[in-house]
Amino acid sequence: MGSVEAANKDANGSLTEKNPTVVFVLGGPGSGKGTQCANIVDNFQYTHLSAGDLLRAEIKSGSENGTMIQNMIKEGKIVPSEVTIKLLQKAMKESGNDKFLIDGFPRNEENRAAFEKVTGIEPAFVLFFDCPEEEMERRLLSRNQGREDDNIETIRKRFKVFLESSLPVINYYDAKGKVRKINAARSVEEVFETVKGIFGPKNEKAE
Ligand SMILES: Nc1ncnc2c1ncn2[C@@H]1O[C@H](COP(=O)(O)OP(=O)(O)OP(=O)(O)O)[C@@H](O)[C@H]1O
Ligand SMILES: Nc1ccn([C@H]2C[C@H](O)[C@@H](COP(=O)(O)O)O2)c(=O)n1
Ligand SMILES: [Mg+2]
């Protein structure tokens, strides 16, 4: 048995010897997090968990939190950590994997501190897709996936929340040397070339 210090907590918060590898995938709305995570999953042995997708699925499921989540997403606000972390823990457990790309989380200091406290997990590193607002706005307005928050009013609110609440989390991890900043204002292929270099050959899927 290893020491308790070396142990993590499992997705339910119990101490375990298993050490999940978590990469937080952060960046402004429309910076390309989901697009690049799909490419990473195709090439590396990771499970992609998008906090936004999990919250949208929760709305669709008719859960008692659905209306609250829907209203918060419409306003570009961050849903309380307790709700999002429970969804992440459940998805981690159900995946059967131990390597995760957690996309769009932590979005604020409350998300960050609560996840660390509840799961005991520290990210291996943080991918930060850095993209100018004008480019992100262009991408979101032409995304065409029927998202209720892809309208100019909500997009502006999401940009404000990103600057005020999410950037401080990126700065927190940057001070710990964990941030891998990527210029996301390039083509999908160019961005992925940089991403591939960060993951390296170790976790690459066999052909
Ligand atoms: N490098 C790129 N160049 C041009 N368009 C891109 C690029 N990456 C993603 N896109 C497009 O921009 C839109 C937003 O991308 P994506 O959904 O991956 O962003 P996101 O960071 O996950 O956004 P959100 O935070 O809103 O979920 C999509 O329509 C996607 O196809
Ligand atoms: N940690 C999170 C992640 C997302 N949300 C809500 C608020 C976001 O504007 C929305 C969409 O997320 P995205 O798909 O853009 O990553 O979901 C949240 O409250 N907390
Ligand atoms: Mg996304």
Coordinates of N, CA and C and ligand atoms in Angstrom, one line a residue:
M1 N 0.8 -1.2 0.0 CA 0.0 0.0 0.0 C 0.9 1.2 0.0
G2 N 0.5 2.2 -0.9 CA 1.2 3.5 -0.9 C 0.7 4.4 0.3
S3 N 1.4 5.5 0.5 CA 0.9 6.4 1.5 C -0.4 7.1 1.2
V4 N -1.1 7.5 2.2 CA -2.4 8.2 2.0 C -2.1 9.5 1.2
E5 N -0.9 10.1 1.4 CA -0.6 11.4 0.7 C -0.5 11.1 -0.8
A6 N -0.1 9.9 -1.2 CA 0.1 9.6 -2.6 C -1.2 9.2 -3.2
A7 N -2.2 8.9 -2.4 CA -3.5 8.4 -2.9 C -4.3 9.6 -3.4
N8 N -5.3 9.2 -4.3 CA -6.3 10.2 -4.7 C -7.7 9.7 -4.2
K9 N -8.7 10.5 -4.4 CA -10.0 10.1 -4.1 C -10.7 9.6 -5.4
D10 N -11.6 8.6 -5.3 CA -12.2 8.1 -6.6 C -13.3 9.1 -6.9
A11 N -14.0 8.8 -8.0 CA -15.0 9.8 -8.5 C -16.1 10.0 -7.4
N12 N -16.2 9.2 -6.4 CA -17.2 9.4 -5.4 C -16.6 10.0 -4.1
G13 N -15.4 10.4 -4.2 CA -14.7 11.1 -3.1 C -14.1 10.1 -2.1
S14 N -14.1 8.8 -2.3 CA -13.4 7.9 -1.4 C -11.9 7.8 -1.8
L15 N -11.1 7.6 -0.8 CA -9.7 7.4 -1.0 C -9.4 6.2 -1.8
T16 N -8.5 6.3 -2.8 CA -8.2 5.1 -3.6 C -6.7 5.2 -4.0
E17 N -6.2 4.1 -4.4 CA -4.8 4.0 -4.8 C -4.7 4.4 -6.3
K18 N -5.9 4.3 -7.0 CA -5.9 4.6 -8.4 C -5.7 6.1 -8.6
N19 N -4.9 6.4 -9.6 CA -4.5 7.8 -9.9 C -5.0 8.3 -11.2
P20 N -6.2 8.8 -11.3 CA -6.7 9.2 -12.6 C -5.9 10.4 -13.2
T21 N -5.6 10.4 -14.5 CA -4.9 11.5 -15.1 C -6.0 12.5 -15.6
V22 N -6.0 13.7 -15.1 CA -6.9 14.7 -15.6 C -6.2 15.8 -16.2
V23 N -6.7 16.2 -17.4 CA -6.2 17.4 -18.1 C -7.4 18.3 -18.2
F24 N -7.3 19.5 -17.6 CA -8.3 20.5 -17.8 C -8.1 21.2 -19.1
V25 N -9.2 21.4 -19.9 CA -9.2 22.0 -21.2 C -9.9 23.4 -21.1
L26 N -9.2 24.4 -21.1 CA -9.8 25.7 -20.9 C -9.5 26.7 -22.0
G27 N -10.3 27.8 -22.0 CA -10.2 28.8 -23.1 C -11.6 29.4 -23.2
G28 N -11.6 30.6 -23.9 CA -12.8 31.3 -24.0 C -13.9 30.6 -24.8
P29 N -15.1 31.0 -24.7 CA -16.2 30.4 -25.5 C -15.9 30.5 -27.0
G30 N -15.9 29.4 -27.7 CA -15.6 29.3 -29.1 C -14.2 29.2 -29.4
S31 N -13.3 29.0 -28.5 CA -11.9 29.0 -28.7 C -11.5 27.7 -29.4
G32 N -12.4 26.7 -29.4 CA -12.1 25.4 -30.0 C -11.8 24.2 -29.1
K33 N -12.3 24.3 -27.9 CA -12.0 23.3 -26.9 C -12.6 22.0 -27.3
G34 N -13.9 22.0 -27.6 CA -14.6 20.8 -28.0 C -14.0 20.1 -29.3
T35 N -13.7 21.0 -30.2 CA -13.2 20.5 -31.5 C -11.8 19.8 -31.3
Q36 N -11.0 20.4 -30.5 CA -9.6 19.8 -30.3 C -9.7 18.6 -29.4
C37 N -10.7 18.6 -28.4 CA -10.9 17.4 -27.6 C -11.3 16.2 -28.4
A38 N -12.1 16.4 -29.4 CA -12.5 15.3 -30.3 C -11.3 14.8 -31.1
N39 N -10.4 15.6 -31.5 CA -9.2 15.2 -32.2 C -8.3 14.4 -31.2
I40 N -8.2 14.9 -30.0 CA -7.3 14.2 -29.0 C -7.9 12.8 -28.7
V41 N -9.2 12.7 -28.6 CA -9.8 11.4 -28.3 C -9.5 10.4 -29.5
D42 N -9.5 10.9 -30.7 CA -9.3 10.1 -31.9 C -7.8 9.6 -31.9
N43 N -6.9 10.3 -31.2 CA -5.5 9.9 -31.3 C -4.9 9.4 -30.0
F44 N -5.5 9.8 -28.9 CA -4.9 9.4 -27.6 C -6.0 8.7 -26.8
Q45 N -5.5 8.1 -25.7 CA -6.4 7.2 -24.9 C -7.1 8.0 -23.8
Y46 N -7.8 9.0 -24.2 CA -8.5 9.9 -23.2 C -10.0 9.8 -23.4
T47 N -10.7 10.0 -22.3 CA -12.2 10.2 -22.4 C -12.5 11.7 -22.3
H48 N -13.3 12.2 -23.2 CA -13.6 13.6 -23.2 C -14.9 13.9 -22.4
L49 N -14.8 14.7 -21.4 CA -16.0 15.1 -20.6 C -16.1 16.6 -20.7
S50 N -17.2 17.1 -21.4 CA -17.4 18.5 -21.5 C -18.5 18.9 -20.4
A51 N -18.1 19.8 -19.5 CA -19.0 20.2 -18.4 C -20.3 20.8 -19.0
G52 N -20.1 21.6 -20.1 CA -21.3 22.2 -20.7 C -22.2 21.2 -21.3
D53 N -21.6 20.1 -22.0 CA -22.4 19.1 -22.6 C -23.2 18.3 -21.5
L54 N -22.5 18.0 -20.4 CA -23.1 17.3 -19.3 C -24.3 18.1 -18.7
L55 N -24.1 19.4 -18.6 CA -25.2 20.3 -18.0 C -26.3 20.3 -19.0
R56 N -26.0 20.4 -20.3 CA -27.1 20.4 -21.3 C -27.9 19.1 -21.3
A57 N -27.2 18.0 -21.1 CA -27.8 16.7 -21.1 C -28.7 16.6 -19.8
E58 N -28.3 17.2 -18.7 CA -29.1 17.2 -17.5 C -30.4 18.0 -17.7
I59 N -30.3 19.1 -18.5 CA -31.6 19.8 -18.8 C -32.5 18.9 -19.5
K60 N -32.0 18.2 -20.6 CA -32.8 17.4 -21.4 C -33.4 16.2 -20.7
S61 N -32.7 15.7 -19.6 CA -33.1 14.6 -18.9 C -34.4 14.8 -18.0
G62 N -34.7 16.1 -17.9 CA -35.9 16.5 -17.1 C -35.6 16.5 -15.6
S63 N -34.3 16.6 -15.2 CA -33.9 16.6 -13.8 C -34.5 17.8 -13.1
E64 N -34.5 17.7 -11.8 CA -35.1 18.8 -11.0 C -34.3 20.0 -11.1
N65 N -33.0 19.9 -11.4 CA -32.1 21.1 -11.6 C -32.2 21.7 -13.0
G66 N -33.0 21.0 -13.9 CA -33.0 21.4 -15.3 C -33.3 22.9 -15.5
T67 N -34.3 23.4 -14.9 CA -34.7 24.8 -15.1 C -33.7 25.8 -14.6
M68 N -33.1 25.5 -13.5 CA -32.1 26.4 -12.9 C -30.9 26.4 -13.9
I69 N -30.5 25.2 -14.3 CA -29.3 25.1 -15.2 C -29.6 25.9 -16.5
Q70 N -30.8 25.7 -17.1 CA -31.1 26.3 -18.3 C -31.1 27.8 -18.2
N71 N -31.6 28.3 -17.1 CA -31.6 29.8 -16.9 C -30.2 30.3 -16.8
M72 N -29.4 29.6 -16.0 CA -28.0 30.1 -15.8 C -27.2 30.0 -17.2
I73 N -27.4 29.0 -18.0 CA -26.7 28.9 -19.3 C -27.1 30.1 -20.2
K74 N -28.4 30.4 -20.2 CA -29.0 31.4 -21.0 C -28.4 32.8 -20.6
E75 N -28.1 32.9 -19.3 CA -27.5 34.2 -18.8 C -25.9 34.1 -18.8
G76 N -25.4 33.0 -19.3 CA -23.9 32.9 -19.4 C -23.3 32.7 -18.0
K77 N -24.1 32.4 -17.0 CA -23.6 32.3 -15.6 C -23.0 30.9 -15.4
I78 N -22.3 30.7 -14.3 CA -21.7 29.5 -14.0 C -22.6 28.7 -12.9
V79 N -22.9 27.5 -13.3 CA -23.8 26.7 -12.4 C -23.0 26.3 -11.1
P80 N -23.7 26.3 -10.0 CA -23.0 25.9 -8.8 C -22.2 24.6 -8.9
S81 N -21.0 24.6 -8.3 CA -20.0 23.5 -8.5 C -20.6 22.2 -8.1
E82 N -21.4 22.2 -7.0 CA -22.0 20.9 -6.5 C -22.7 20.1 -7.6
V83 N -23.4 20.8 -8.4 CA -24.2 20.2 -9.5 C -23.2 19.7 -10.6
T84 N -22.3 20.5 -11.0 CA -21.4 20.1 -12.1 C -20.4 19.0 -11.7
I85 N -19.9 19.1 -10.5 CA -19.0 18.1 -10.0 C -19.7 16.7 -9.9
K86 N -20.9 16.7 -9.4 CA -21.6 15.4 -9.4 C -21.7 14.8 -10.8
L87 N -22.0 15.6 -11.8 CA -22.2 15.1 -13.1 C -20.8 14.6 -13.6
L88 N -19.8 15.3 -13.3 CA -18.4 14.9 -13.8 C -18.0 13.6 -13.1
Q89 N -18.3 13.5 -11.8 CA -17.9 12.3 -11.1 C -18.6 11.1 -11.6
K90 N -19.9 11.2 -11.9 CA -20.7 10.1 -12.5 C -20.1 9.7 -13.8
A91 N -19.9 10.7 -14.7 CA -19.3 10.4 -16.0 C -18.0 9.7 -15.9
M92 N -17.1 10.2 -15.0 CA -15.8 9.6 -14.9 C -15.9 8.1 -14.5
K93 N -16.8 7.9 -13.5 CA -17.0 6.5 -13.0 C -17.5 5.6 -14.2
E94 N -18.5 6.1 -14.9 CA -19.2 5.3 -15.9 C -18.3 5.0 -17.1
S95 N -17.2 5.9 -17.3 CA -16.4 5.7 -18.5 C -15.5 4.5 -18.4
G96 N -15.2 4.1 -17.2 CA -14.2 3.0 -17.0 C -12.8 3.3 -17.4
N97 N -12.6 4.5 -17.8 CA -11.2 5.0 -18.2 C -10.5 5.6 -16.9
D98 N -9.3 5.9 -17.1 CA -8.6 6.6 -16.0 C -7.8 7.9 -16.5
K99 N -8.2 8.2 -17.8 CA -7.5 9.4 -18.4 C -8.6 10.3 -18.9
F100 N -8.7 11.5 -18.4 CA -9.8 12.4 -18.8 C -9.4 13.8 -19.3
L101 N -10.1 14.2 -20.3 CA -10.0 15.6 -20.7 C -11.2 16.3 -20.2
I102 N -11.1 17.1 -19.2 CA -12.2 17.8 -18.6 C -12.3 19.2 -19.2
D103 N -13.3 19.4 -20.1 CA -13.4 20.5 -21.0 C -14.4 21.5 -20.4
G104 N -13.9 22.8 -20.3 CA -14.8 23.8 -19.8 C -15.0 23.8 -18.3
F105 N -14.1 23.2 -17.6 CA -14.1 23.1 -16.1 C -12.7 23.0 -15.6
P106 N -12.3 23.7 -14.5 CA -13.0 24.6 -13.7 C -13.2 26.0 -14.4
R107 N -14.3 26.6 -14.2 CA -14.7 27.8 -14.9 C -14.5 29.0 -14.0
N108 N -14.4 28.7 -12.7 CA -14.2 29.8 -11.7 C -13.5 29.2 -10.5
E109 N -13.2 30.1 -9.5 CA -12.4 29.7 -8.4 C -13.2 28.7 -7.5
E110 N -14.5 28.9 -7.5 CA -15.4 28.0 -6.7 C -15.3 26.5 -7.3
N111 N -15.4 26.4 -8.7 CA -15.3 25.2 -9.4 C -14.0 24.5 -9.0
R112 N -12.9 25.3 -9.1 CA -11.5 24.8 -8.9 C -11.3 24.2 -7.5
A113 N -11.7 25.0 -6.5 CA -11.4 24.6 -5.1 C -12.3 23.4 -4.8
A114 N -13.6 23.5 -5.2 CA -14.5 22.4 -4.8 C -14.1 21.1 -5.5
F115 N -13.7 21.1 -6.7 CA -13.3 19.8 -7.4 C -12.1 19.2 -6.7
E116 N -11.1 20.1 -6.3 CA -9.9 19.6 -5.6 C -10.3 19.0 -4.3
K117 N -11.2 19.7 -3.6 CA -11.6 19.2 -2.2 C -12.4 17.9 -2.3
V118 N -13.3 17.8 -3.2 CA -14.2 16.6 -3.3 C -13.5 15.4 -3.9
T119 N -12.7 15.6 -4.9 CA -12.1 14.5 -5.6 C -10.6 14.2 -5.2
G120 N -9.9 15.3 -4.7 CA -8.5 15.1 -4.3 C -7.6 15.1 -5.6
I121 N -8.2 15.4 -6.7 CA -7.5 15.3 -8.0 C -6.9 16.7 -8.4
E122 N -5.6 16.7 -8.7 CA -4.9 17.8 -9.3 C -4.7 17.5 -10.7
P123 N -4.9 18.5 -11.6 CA -4.7 18.2 -13.0 C -3.2 17.9 -13.3
A124 N -3.0 17.0 -14.3 CA -1.6 16.8 -14.8 C -1.1 18.0 -15.4
F125 N -1.9 18.6 -16.3 CA -1.7 20.0 -16.8 C -3.0 20.6 -17.3
V126 N -2.8 21.8 -17.8 CA -4.0 22.5 -18.3 C -3.8 23.0 -19.7
L127 N -4.6 22.6 -20.6 CA -4.5 23.2 -22.0 C -5.3 24.5 -22.0
F128 N -4.7 25.5 -22.5 CA -5.3 26.8 -22.6 C -5.4 27.3 -24.0
F129 N -6.5 27.2 -24.6 CA -6.7 27.7 -26.0 C -6.9 29.2 -26.0
D130 N -5.9 29.9 -26.5 CA -5.9 31.3 -26.4 C -6.3 31.9 -27.8
C131 N -7.4 32.7 -27.8 CA -8.0 33.1 -29.0 C -8.6 34.5 -28.8
P132 N -8.4 35.4 -29.8 CA -9.0 36.8 -29.6 C -10.5 36.7 -29.7
E133 N -11.2 37.6 -28.9 CA -12.6 37.6 -28.8 C -13.3 37.7 -30.2
E134 N -12.8 38.6 -31.1 CA -13.4 38.8 -32.4 C -13.5 37.4 -33.1
E135 N -12.5 36.6 -33.1 CA -12.5 35.3 -33.7 C -13.5 34.4 -33.0
M136 N -13.5 34.4 -31.7 CA -14.4 33.5 -31.0 C -15.8 33.9 -31.3
E137 N -16.1 35.2 -31.4 CA -17.4 35.6 -31.7 C -17.9 35.1 -33.1
R138 N -17.0 35.3 -34.0 CA -17.3 34.8 -35.4 C -17.6 33.3 -35.4
R139 N -16.8 32.6 -34.7 CA -17.0 31.1 -34.7 C -18.4 30.7 -34.0
L140 N -18.7 31.4 -32.9 CA -19.9 31.1 -32.2 C -21.1 31.4 -33.0
L141 N -21.0 32.6 -33.7 CA -22.2 33.0 -34.4 C -22.5 32.2 -35.7
S142 N -21.4 31.4 -36.1 CA -21.7 30.5 -37.2 C -21.6 29.0 -36.8
R143 N -21.7 28.7 -35.5 CA -21.6 27.3 -35.1 C -22.8 26.5 -35.5
N144 N -24.0 27.1 -35.5 CA -25.2 26.4 -36.0 C -25.5 25.0 -35.4
Q145 N -25.3 24.9 -34.1 CA -25.6 23.7 -33.4 C -26.9 23.8 -32.6
G146 N -27.6 24.9 -32.8 CA -28.9 25.1 -32.0 C -28.7 25.4 -30.6
R147 N -27.5 25.9 -30.2 CA -27.3 26.2 -28.8 C -28.0 27.5 -28.4
E148 N -28.7 27.5 -27.3 CA -29.5 28.7 -26.8 C -28.6 29.8 -26.5
D149 N -27.3 29.5 -26.1 CA -26.4 30.6 -25.7 C -25.5 31.1 -26.8
D150 N -25.7 30.6 -28.1 CA -25.0 31.2 -29.2 C -25.7 32.3 -29.9
N151 N -26.0 33.3 -29.1 CA -26.6 34.6 -29.6 C -25.8 35.7 -29.0
I152 N -25.7 36.8 -29.7 CA -24.8 37.9 -29.4 C -24.9 38.4 -27.9
E153 N -26.1 38.4 -27.4 CA -26.3 38.9 -26.1 C -25.7 38.0 -25.0
T154 N -26.0 36.7 -25.2 CA -25.4 35.7 -24.2 C -23.9 35.6 -24.5
I155 N -23.4 35.7 -25.7 CA -22.0 35.5 -26.0 C -21.2 36.6 -25.3
R156 N -21.7 37.9 -25.3 CA -21.0 39.0 -24.6 C -20.9 38.7 -23.1
K157 N -22.0 38.2 -22.5 CA -22.0 37.8 -21.1 C -21.0 36.7 -20.8
R158 N -20.9 35.7 -21.7 CA -20.0 34.6 -21.5 C -18.5 35.1 -21.6
F159 N -18.3 36.1 -22.5 CA -16.9 36.7 -22.6 C -16.5 37.4 -21.3
K160 N -17.5 38.1 -20.7 CA -17.3 38.8 -19.5 C -16.9 37.9 -18.3
V161 N -17.8 36.8 -18.3 CA -17.5 35.8 -17.2 C -16.2 35.1 -17.4
F162 N -15.8 34.9 -18.7 CA -14.5 34.3 -18.9 C -13.4 35.2 -18.4
L163 N -13.4 36.4 -18.7 CA -12.4 37.4 -18.3 C -12.3 37.5 -16.8
E164 N -13.5 37.6 -16.2 CA -13.6 37.9 -14.8 C -13.4 36.7 -13.9
S165 N -13.9 35.6 -14.3 CA -13.9 34.4 -13.4 C -13.0 33.2 -13.9
S166 N -12.9 33.0 -15.2 CA -12.2 31.9 -15.7 C -10.7 32.1 -15.8
L167 N -10.3 33.3 -16.3 CA -8.9 33.7 -16.5 C -8.1 33.6 -15.2
P168 N -8.7 34.0 -14.1 CA -8.0 33.8 -12.8 C -7.6 32.4 -12.5
V169 N -8.5 31.4 -12.9 CA -8.2 30.0 -12.7 C -7.0 29.6 -13.5
I170 N -7.0 30.1 -14.8 CA -5.8 29.8 -15.6 C -4.6 30.4 -15.0
N171 N -4.7 31.6 -14.5 CA -3.5 32.2 -13.9 C -3.0 31.4 -12.7
Y172 N -4.0 30.9 -11.9 CA -3.6 30.1 -10.7 C -2.8 28.9 -11.2
Y173 N -3.2 28.2 -12.2 CA -2.4 27.0 -12.7 C -1.1 27.4 -13.3
D174 N -1.2 28.6 -14.0 CA 0.1 29.1 -14.6 C 1.2 29.3 -13.6
A175 N 0.8 29.8 -12.4 CA 1.7 30.1 -11.3 C 2.3 28.8 -10.8
K176 N 1.6 27.7 -11.1 CA 2.1 26.3 -10.7 C 2.8 25.6 -11.8
G177 N 3.0 26.3 -12.9 CA 3.7 25.8 -14.1 C 2.9 24.7 -14.8
K178 N 1.6 24.7 -14.7 CA 0.8 23.7 -15.3 C 0.1 24.0 -16.6
V179 N 0.2 25.3 -17.0 CA -0.5 25.7 -18.2 C 0.3 25.5 -19.5
R180 N -0.4 24.9 -20.5 CA 0.2 24.8 -21.8 C -0.6 25.7 -22.7
K181 N -0.1 26.9 -23.0 CA -0.9 27.9 -23.7 C -0.7 27.6 -25.2
I182 N -1.8 27.6 -25.9 CA -1.8 27.3 -27.4 C -2.5 28.4 -28.1
N183 N -1.8 28.8 -29.2 CA -2.4 29.9 -30.1 C -3.6 29.2 -30.9
A184 N -4.8 29.5 -30.5 CA -6.0 28.8 -31.1 C -6.5 29.6 -32.3
A185 N -5.9 30.7 -32.6 CA -6.4 31.5 -33.8 C -5.7 31.0 -35.1
R186 N -5.7 29.7 -35.2 CA -5.1 29.1 -36.5 C -6.1 28.1 -36.9
S187 N -5.8 27.4 -38.0 CA -6.7 26.4 -38.5 C -6.8 25.2 -37.5
V188 N -7.9 24.4 -37.6 CA -8.0 23.3 -36.7 C -6.8 22.4 -36.8
E189 N -6.3 22.2 -38.0 CA -5.2 21.2 -38.2 C -3.9 21.8 -37.5
E190 N -3.7 23.1 -37.7 CA -2.5 23.7 -37.2 C -2.5 23.7 -35.6
V191 N -3.7 24.0 -35.1 CA -3.8 23.9 -33.6 C -3.5 22.5 -33.1
F192 N -4.1 21.5 -33.9 CA -3.9 20.1 -33.4 C -2.4 19.7 -33.5
E193 N -1.7 20.2 -34.4 CA -0.3 19.8 -34.5 C 0.4 20.2 -33.2
T194 N 0.1 21.4 -32.7 CA 0.7 21.8 -31.4 C 0.2 21.0 -30.2
V195 N -1.1 20.7 -30.3 CA -1.7 19.8 -29.2 C -1.0 18.5 -29.2
K196 N -0.8 17.9 -30.3 CA -0.2 16.5 -30.4 C 1.2 16.6 -29.8
G197 N 1.9 17.6 -30.0 CA 3.3 17.8 -29.4 C 3.2 17.8 -27.9
I198 N 2.1 18.3 -27.4 CA 2.0 18.4 -25.9 C 1.7 17.0 -25.3
F199 N 0.9 16.2 -26.0 CA 0.5 14.9 -25.4 C 1.6 13.9 -25.7
G200 N 2.4 14.1 -26.7 CA 3.6 13.2 -27.0 C 3.1 11.8 -27.4
P201 N 4.1 11.0 -27.7 CA 3.8 9.6 -28.2 C 3.3 8.6 -27.1
K202 N 3.5 8.9 -25.8 CA 3.3 8.0 -24.8 C 1.8 7.4 -24.8
N203 N 0.8 8.2 -24.9 CA -0.6 7.8 -24.8 C -1.2 7.7 -26.1
E204 N -0.4 7.6 -27.2 CA -1.0 7.6 -28.5 C -1.7 6.2 -28.8
K205 N -2.9 6.3 -29.5 CA -3.6 5.0 -29.7 C -2.8 4.3 -30.8
A206 N -2.9 2.9 -30.8 CA -2.3 2.1 -31.8 C -3.1 2.3 -33.1
E207 N -2.4 2.2 -34.2 CA -3.1 2.4 -35.6 C -4.1 1.3 -35.8
Ligands
LIG1 N1 -9.3 26.5 -35.3 C1 -10.6 26.7 -35.8 N2 -10.8 27.5 -36.8 C2 -12.0 27.8 -37.3 N3 -13.1 27.4 -36.7 C3 -13.0 26.6 -35.6 C4 -11.7 26.2 -35.1 N4 -11.9 25.4 -34.0 C5 -13.2 25.3 -33.9 N5 -13.9 26.0 -34.8 C6 -15.3 26.1 -35.0 O1 -15.8 27.1 -34.1 C7 -16.9 26.7 -33.4 C8 -16.7 26.6 -31.9 O2 -15.8 25.5 -31.7 P1 -15.9 24.6 -30.4 O3 -17.4 24.2 -30.2 O4 -14.9 23.6 -30.5 O5 -15.5 25.7 -29.2 P2 -15.6 25.6 -27.7 O6 -14.4 26.2 -27.1 O7 -15.9 24.2 -27.2 O8 -16.8 26.5 -27.4 P3 -17.8 26.6 -26.1 O9 -17.0 27.0 -24.9 O10 -18.9 27.5 -26.5 O11 -18.3 25.2 -25.9 C9 -17.4 25.4 -34.0 O12 -18.3 25.7 -35.0 C10 -16.1 24.8 -34.6 O13 -16.3 24.0 -35.8
LIG2 N1 -18.0 24.5 -15.4 C1 -19.0 24.9 -16.1 C2 -19.1 24.7 -17.5 C3 -20.2 25.2 -18.2 N2 -21.2 25.8 -17.5 C4 -22.3 26.4 -18.2 C5 -22.2 27.9 -18.4 C6 -21.6 27.9 -19.8 O1 -21.8 29.2 -20.4 C7 -22.4 26.8 -20.5 C8 -21.8 26.3 -21.7 O2 -20.5 25.7 -21.5 P1 -19.6 25.3 -22.7 O3 -20.3 24.3 -23.5 O4 -19.4 26.6 -23.5 O5 -18.3 24.8 -22.2 O6 -22.5 25.8 -19.5 C9 -21.1 26.0 -16.1 O7 -22.0 26.6 -15.5 N3 -20.0 25.5 -15.5
MG3 MG -17.5 23.4 -26.1

